[in-house]
C-alpha cells in the first residue's frame, strides 16, 4: 500500500508510491552529457561580452573595463527578459479581466568564465563568489520600490529548462507577490499562530532528532530530504539561523552556503550521473523581512520524472522513492 | 514590454512575454511519432486481457466474457496503483509529521482496442463511449464513502508523462481534498461572495462578448483559450449549463462533450503535428455537488515548453504566445 504524506510547511500532500518503488541505485543514469567541444558561439564566454546586454555587476580583475573580458562573475540583464524595468504598477481592468505591465527585473548570473565547468567542478572560492553575487544583486534589487519579491534560481540541463550550456543562474524581481508564495506564507503564519514557532525551525529540529533524512550539515546550514518530497531527491538547504529573507545572509554564512551547496550538488552529480536539476531560493517577500514565521531556504529538484495529468489536476505528486532512502544514498557518497 | 495577466478564477498571475514572442506557426512540429510497428507486447491490446489487473467495467459485444477480448472500452485497476482500496482514513501523527494510508482508487481506461488509433482518429461514436465510461466510473467511485475527489485525466505522449502508447486515460479517486483544489474552490467562493455569480459562468459570458479567444462551441460546451494561460495553447472546455461536478453531466451532454473534445484535439493534432498533451477534468469535491460557486471544466495543456526554476519558485508561468493568437490559429484549422 502506498502512503500519503503531508508537508507540514505547505500542508500539501504527496503520495509515496511503494507499489512502483524504485531504489536510488535503480535510477537510469541518463544525464545531459557535457559536450566535448565548445559550441560555435557562446554569448556568455569571455570575449563575447558585447553580444549580451550590458552588465549590472561584475567581479573582475583590477584595471579591466566593464563589458570586456577579465571577469570571473558577470551579471547581465536577460536578453529575453520576462520582466523589464520600464512600466507602471497600475492594474488595468480589461472588462472582466485584470492585467498590468510586466515591470520588474530579469538578470542572468554568468557563474564563471569557463564554458565546461560547473558549480560541482569549480573551485570552492568561485562558488562563494556566486553566492556573494546573488546576495549583492538581491540587496540592490529590493531597493527598487516597485519590487516585492526576488527569486533566484538555476536551471541545469535541458530537462530543467536550460537552453544555454554555459553555467549560469537567473534572478527575477517581481512587482507582485505570487499567489503560490502568499499561500506558503499564510500556511507558515497559521503554524506560527498555533505553535508560536517557525514551522521551518521546527522541521529542522525534528529532522535532527529523527536523523534518517539528514544529508549533511555545517555550522550555518542543514541539508535534508523533506518528509513529503514531490519527487525523488528533492533536497532542502535550510539556514540554521532563523531569517525570513535571503538578503539577511551574512558574508560568512554565504561562504558556508557555498560549501554545503557545492558538496550537496557534487553528491548528486556523482551518485546520479550529472542529472538535470533546478534549484530555487525561496525567500519571503521583501516587506516580510524580520518576520518570525517564515524561513528562507533552497529547494533542489532533480528532473528525473515528468509531472503528468494527475499532478496538474490535483497538485498531489506521486513519488516512487521514500526520502529516507534518498538521504541514505546521498550520505554514503563521498 | 511583457504583460502580467491574472486568472480571474484562481487569482494566479502569468507573464505573457512578448519580448520572446513566437507565433503559433513558429512552433517546431516535433511530435511523438506514432511508431509504424506494433510493440513486441502491449498489455492493453485485445488478447492480452489476462496480463492486466481484472476489469472493473467494460463495454463489450453481447455474449463475450469479462477479461476476454470482445470489448471496445475496458476499465481496469492500474497495475502500479498510486492509491488502492485497502487501508484506513486515520491520520497518523509521526512525531511532528502527518501521514495516512494511500487509500483510494486508481484505474486505467483503455480507450479503444486499436493500438495505433487515438481520440483524434477514432470514430465519433467511440469517443462518446469513452466519455460515458468516464461518467459511469465517476458515479461508481463517489459511492465509496472514503472518496472525496475523483480526478480524470489523460497523458498523451512521452513529454506528457505517458509510458504506454496504447490510447488510455486514468482515473484517481482520492481520500483527501488536495490543497491546490481547496484553494481553487476558495477563490471561486470569494468571487461568488463578491459578485453573487459563478466565476466560470462569468468568464464564459465575457469570452463570448469579447470573442477573440473563442475556439469553438456547440449546444452544450464552449471551448476557448483563457485570458491568462500558463503555456501556449492551454485550452478550456466549459459546460454551458452550470454544474459543479463532472458526475452531473447528462448522457446527451456527454455526447456533445465527445464531439467538441474530439474536434478540439483534431485541430491541435493537425495544426501542431500531434503534440504531447495532458487533459484534466477539474471537478468540485464530491460533497460540493450542486454548489453555485464552482463549475467543472476540462483543461488541455500542451507540453511544448518546460516549466523551470522560475515557475517552480514563483508559481508564475512565462508564456511566449498570447492566447488571442492561439485561438485564431485553432479557429482557422478545419
XYZ file of C-alpha atoms in Angstrom, chain A:
334
model
C 0.000 0.000 0.000
C 1.236 3.481 -0.751
C 1.469 6.273 1.813
C 0.095 9.812 1.733
C 2.387 12.297 3.457
C 1.707 15.915 4.289
C 4.296 18.656 4.014
C 3.960 20.474 7.360
C 5.143 23.764 5.860
C 2.688 23.956 2.952
C 0.034 21.405 4.030
C 0.324 19.828 0.579
C 0.102 16.050 0.308
C 2.289 13.731 -1.729
C 1.923 10.022 -2.462
C 4.911 7.820 -1.703
C 4.009 5.013 -4.109
C 5.713 1.915 -2.831
C 3.758 -0.168 -5.378
C 6.109 1.063 -8.033
C 9.032 1.539 -5.702
C 12.491 2.021 -7.037
C 15.765 2.147 -5.216
C 18.021 5.159 -5.748
C 20.545 2.812 -7.326
C 17.972 1.834 -9.986
C 17.719 5.289 -11.454
C 18.858 5.347 -15.031
C 21.932 7.487 -15.339
C 20.941 9.387 -18.447
C 22.332 12.818 -17.830
C 22.814 15.659 -20.274
C 26.326 14.708 -21.361
C 28.636 17.711 -21.343
C 29.584 18.222 -24.959
C 33.273 17.696 -25.566
C 33.601 20.626 -27.917
C 32.899 24.274 -27.484
C 29.765 25.451 -29.270
C 30.217 27.559 -32.389
C 29.330 30.652 -30.437
C 28.511 31.191 -26.770
C 27.399 34.705 -25.754
C 28.462 34.018 -22.162
C 32.098 33.110 -22.952
C 34.838 35.701 -22.358
C 35.496 37.811 -25.431
C 31.813 37.870 -26.400
C 30.757 40.447 -23.825
C 29.467 42.825 -26.467
C 26.903 40.263 -27.644
C 24.990 40.366 -24.343
C 23.065 43.217 -22.736
C 25.387 45.333 -20.568
C 26.457 44.011 -17.177
C 24.828 45.231 -13.979
C 27.570 43.728 -11.811
C 30.870 42.012 -12.392
C 33.702 40.716 -10.287
C 36.764 41.315 -12.420
C 40.500 41.843 -12.370
C 41.581 45.282 -11.301
C 42.127 47.569 -14.233
C 39.825 45.697 -16.651
C 36.878 47.521 -18.152
C 33.177 46.676 -17.755
C 31.759 44.602 -20.604
C 35.220 43.380 -21.572
C 36.939 40.160 -20.528
C 38.812 39.941 -17.227
C 35.755 38.973 -15.115
C 35.177 35.863 -13.039
C 31.470 36.578 -12.377
C 29.254 38.628 -14.633
C 25.615 39.614 -14.045
C 23.729 40.940 -17.066
C 20.163 41.804 -17.948
C 18.448 38.849 -19.621
C 18.223 39.455 -23.342
C 14.809 37.749 -23.324
C 13.645 39.384 -20.135
C 10.306 38.186 -18.782
C 10.081 41.458 -16.818
C 11.722 44.806 -17.609
C 12.295 47.960 -15.508
C 10.024 50.264 -17.530
C 6.316 50.394 -16.972
C 3.662 51.119 -14.444
C 2.344 49.262 -11.420
C -1.212 50.215 -12.240
C -3.672 47.356 -12.561
C -5.594 47.604 -15.814
C -9.167 46.412 -15.694
C -9.908 44.962 -19.125
C -13.613 44.367 -18.814
C -13.771 41.366 -16.542
C -10.044 40.724 -16.639
C -7.032 42.246 -14.946
C -3.535 42.852 -16.252
C -0.541 45.042 -15.597
C 2.743 45.920 -17.247
C 5.433 43.287 -16.986
C 7.552 45.533 -14.793
C 10.468 44.188 -12.802
C 13.947 42.829 -13.400
C 15.297 39.700 -15.025
C 19.020 39.098 -14.794
C 21.451 36.344 -15.691
C 24.363 35.434 -13.424
C 27.176 34.070 -15.588
C 28.719 31.917 -12.901
C 32.226 31.510 -14.280
C 34.208 32.205 -17.441
C 34.790 28.521 -18.232
C 32.141 27.121 -20.569
C 32.574 23.493 -19.499
C 32.930 23.873 -15.759
C 30.017 23.916 -13.315
C 29.281 24.531 -9.657
C 30.310 20.933 -8.983
C 33.695 21.171 -10.706
C 34.621 24.791 -9.955
C 36.939 25.875 -7.148
C 35.190 26.426 -3.811
C 36.224 30.089 -3.912
C 34.336 30.550 -7.199
C 31.132 29.119 -5.702
C 31.495 31.531 -2.784
C 31.681 34.389 -5.255
C 28.480 33.177 -6.974
C 26.596 33.263 -3.662
C 28.054 36.680 -2.868
C 26.869 37.919 -6.279
C 23.372 36.583 -5.538
C 23.456 38.463 -2.238
C 24.705 41.682 -3.783
C 22.054 41.654 -6.526
C 19.308 40.722 -4.042
C 20.199 43.710 -1.890
C 20.328 46.009 -4.913
C 17.042 44.838 -6.430
C 14.982 45.233 -3.260
C 15.952 48.903 -3.308
C 13.602 49.339 -6.288
C 10.356 50.363 -4.547
C 8.290 48.508 -7.169
C 9.918 45.171 -6.361
C 8.021 42.888 -3.982
C 9.862 39.579 -4.319
C 13.252 38.448 -5.625
C 13.536 34.886 -6.911
C 16.982 33.409 -7.548
C 17.104 30.092 -9.381
C 19.182 27.834 -11.547
C 18.149 25.581 -14.434
C 20.803 22.941 -15.108
C 20.371 20.824 -18.235
C 17.749 20.653 -20.965
C 15.170 18.710 -18.941
C 15.387 21.513 -16.365
C 14.516 24.135 -18.963
C 18.010 25.438 -19.706
C 18.768 26.433 -23.275
C 22.387 27.574 -22.846
C 25.102 25.254 -21.607
C 27.465 27.865 -20.160
C 26.968 27.753 -16.362
C 24.514 30.438 -15.339
C 21.656 31.160 -12.980
C 18.897 33.746 -13.052
C 17.334 36.393 -10.840
C 13.797 37.702 -11.317
C 12.364 40.586 -9.289
C 8.562 40.691 -9.437
C 6.163 43.607 -8.793
C 3.591 41.268 -7.190
C 3.566 38.576 -4.545
C 2.513 35.478 -6.487
C -0.475 33.546 -5.125
C 1.638 30.437 -4.624
C 4.080 32.346 -2.418
C 1.300 34.023 -0.462
C -0.226 30.584 0.297
C 3.144 29.343 1.534
C 3.493 32.393 3.777
C -0.076 32.047 5.052
C 0.465 28.381 5.917
C 3.565 29.445 7.877
C 1.612 32.191 9.664
C -1.119 29.718 10.661
C 1.544 27.398 12.057
C 3.094 30.287 13.968
C -0.293 31.261 15.356
C -0.898 27.685 16.554
C 2.547 26.871 17.911
C 4.363 30.154 18.500
C 7.281 28.904 16.419
C 8.547 28.989 12.840
C 7.475 25.800 11.069
C 10.831 25.549 9.274
C 12.764 25.844 12.555
C 10.554 23.080 13.932
C 11.074 20.882 10.868
C 14.830 21.282 11.241
C 14.676 20.338 14.932
C 12.545 17.292 14.144
C 14.797 16.190 11.279
C 17.826 16.437 13.567
C 16.072 14.267 16.150
C 14.951 11.656 13.646
C 18.206 11.721 11.706
C 17.151 9.425 8.885
C 16.525 12.150 6.311
C 19.684 14.204 7.021
C 22.148 14.561 4.135
C 24.777 16.786 5.756
C 25.254 19.933 7.805
C 27.840 22.557 8.694
C 27.956 25.438 11.174
C 25.343 27.512 9.383
C 23.310 25.180 7.146
C 21.361 21.949 7.338
C 20.643 19.765 4.270
C 17.974 17.060 4.264
C 15.354 15.257 2.203
C 11.959 16.557 3.340
C 9.337 14.207 4.824
C 6.903 14.759 1.910
C 9.087 15.292 -1.190
C 7.331 15.738 -4.533
C 9.947 13.755 -6.438
C 12.993 11.581 -5.716
C 15.924 13.534 -4.288
C 14.016 16.743 -3.608
C 16.523 18.332 -1.236
C 16.214 21.320 1.096
C 19.027 23.541 2.358
C 17.999 25.490 5.472
C 19.979 28.203 7.253
C 20.303 27.305 10.935
C 19.825 30.909 11.982
C 16.199 31.926 11.628
C 15.803 34.624 8.990
C 12.932 35.228 6.626
C 14.650 36.726 3.592
C 17.724 35.655 1.662
C 19.100 39.194 1.823
C 19.779 38.718 5.536
C 22.539 36.173 4.867
C 25.915 37.341 6.221
C 29.126 37.099 4.254
C 30.390 34.297 6.474
C 27.112 32.444 6.068
C 27.323 32.920 2.307
C 30.666 31.111 2.345
C 29.230 28.236 4.343
C 26.266 28.103 1.974
C 28.658 27.842 -0.976
C 30.454 24.973 0.750
C 27.352 22.956 1.576
C 25.603 23.633 -1.744
C 28.665 22.543 -3.680
C 29.098 19.376 -1.605
C 25.415 18.503 -1.993
C 25.460 19.029 -5.748
C 28.687 17.014 -6.015
C 26.984 14.104 -4.267
C 24.032 14.352 -6.649
C 26.356 14.673 -9.635
C 28.492 11.663 -8.827
C 25.727 9.487 -7.387
C 23.212 10.031 -10.170
C 25.381 10.914 -13.152
C 25.050 14.679 -13.582
C 21.243 14.755 -13.677
C 19.337 17.808 -14.842
C 18.112 19.862 -11.901
C 16.661 23.170 -10.744
C 17.345 24.966 -7.537
C 15.331 27.865 -6.185
C 15.998 30.195 -3.271
C 12.642 30.538 -1.517
C 12.502 33.785 0.401
C 9.786 35.904 1.969
C 8.596 38.967 0.043
C 10.854 41.903 0.833
C 8.315 43.571 3.140
C 8.370 40.460 5.350
C 11.981 40.914 6.388
C 12.490 40.048 10.075
C 9.279 38.030 10.317
C 9.217 35.268 12.905
C 7.104 32.875 10.862
C 8.984 32.448 7.569
C 12.446 30.992 6.977
C 14.254 31.318 3.649
C 15.630 28.112 2.173
C 16.826 26.461 -1.008
C 14.961 23.652 -2.749
C 16.825 21.424 -5.191
C 14.581 19.455 -7.580
C 16.009 16.788 -9.887
C 14.246 16.353 -13.204
C 14.143 12.563 -13.103
C 10.393 12.240 -13.613
C 7.708 14.142 -15.530
C 4.715 15.625 -13.707
C 1.664 14.478 -15.667
C -2.109 14.929 -15.680
C -2.603 13.738 -12.124
C -0.097 16.197 -10.672
C -1.563 19.011 -12.822
C -5.088 18.185 -11.788
C -4.587 17.591 -8.095
C -1.342 19.248 -7.069
C -0.541 15.889 -5.433
C 2.783 14.485 -6.586
C 3.484 10.770 -6.872
C 6.996 9.948 -5.695
C 8.479 6.492 -6.240
C 11.312 6.572 -3.677
C 10.935 7.360 0.036
C 13.146 10.278 1.133
C 14.773 8.122 3.816
C 16.352 6.011 1.057
C 17.457 9.043 -0.933
C 19.069 10.576 2.161
C 20.922 7.343 2.957
C 22.110 7.136 -0.660
C 23.408 10.728 -0.636
C 25.027 10.379 2.814
C 27.019 7.374 1.636
C 28.538 9.188 -1.352
C 31.913 10.757 -0.591
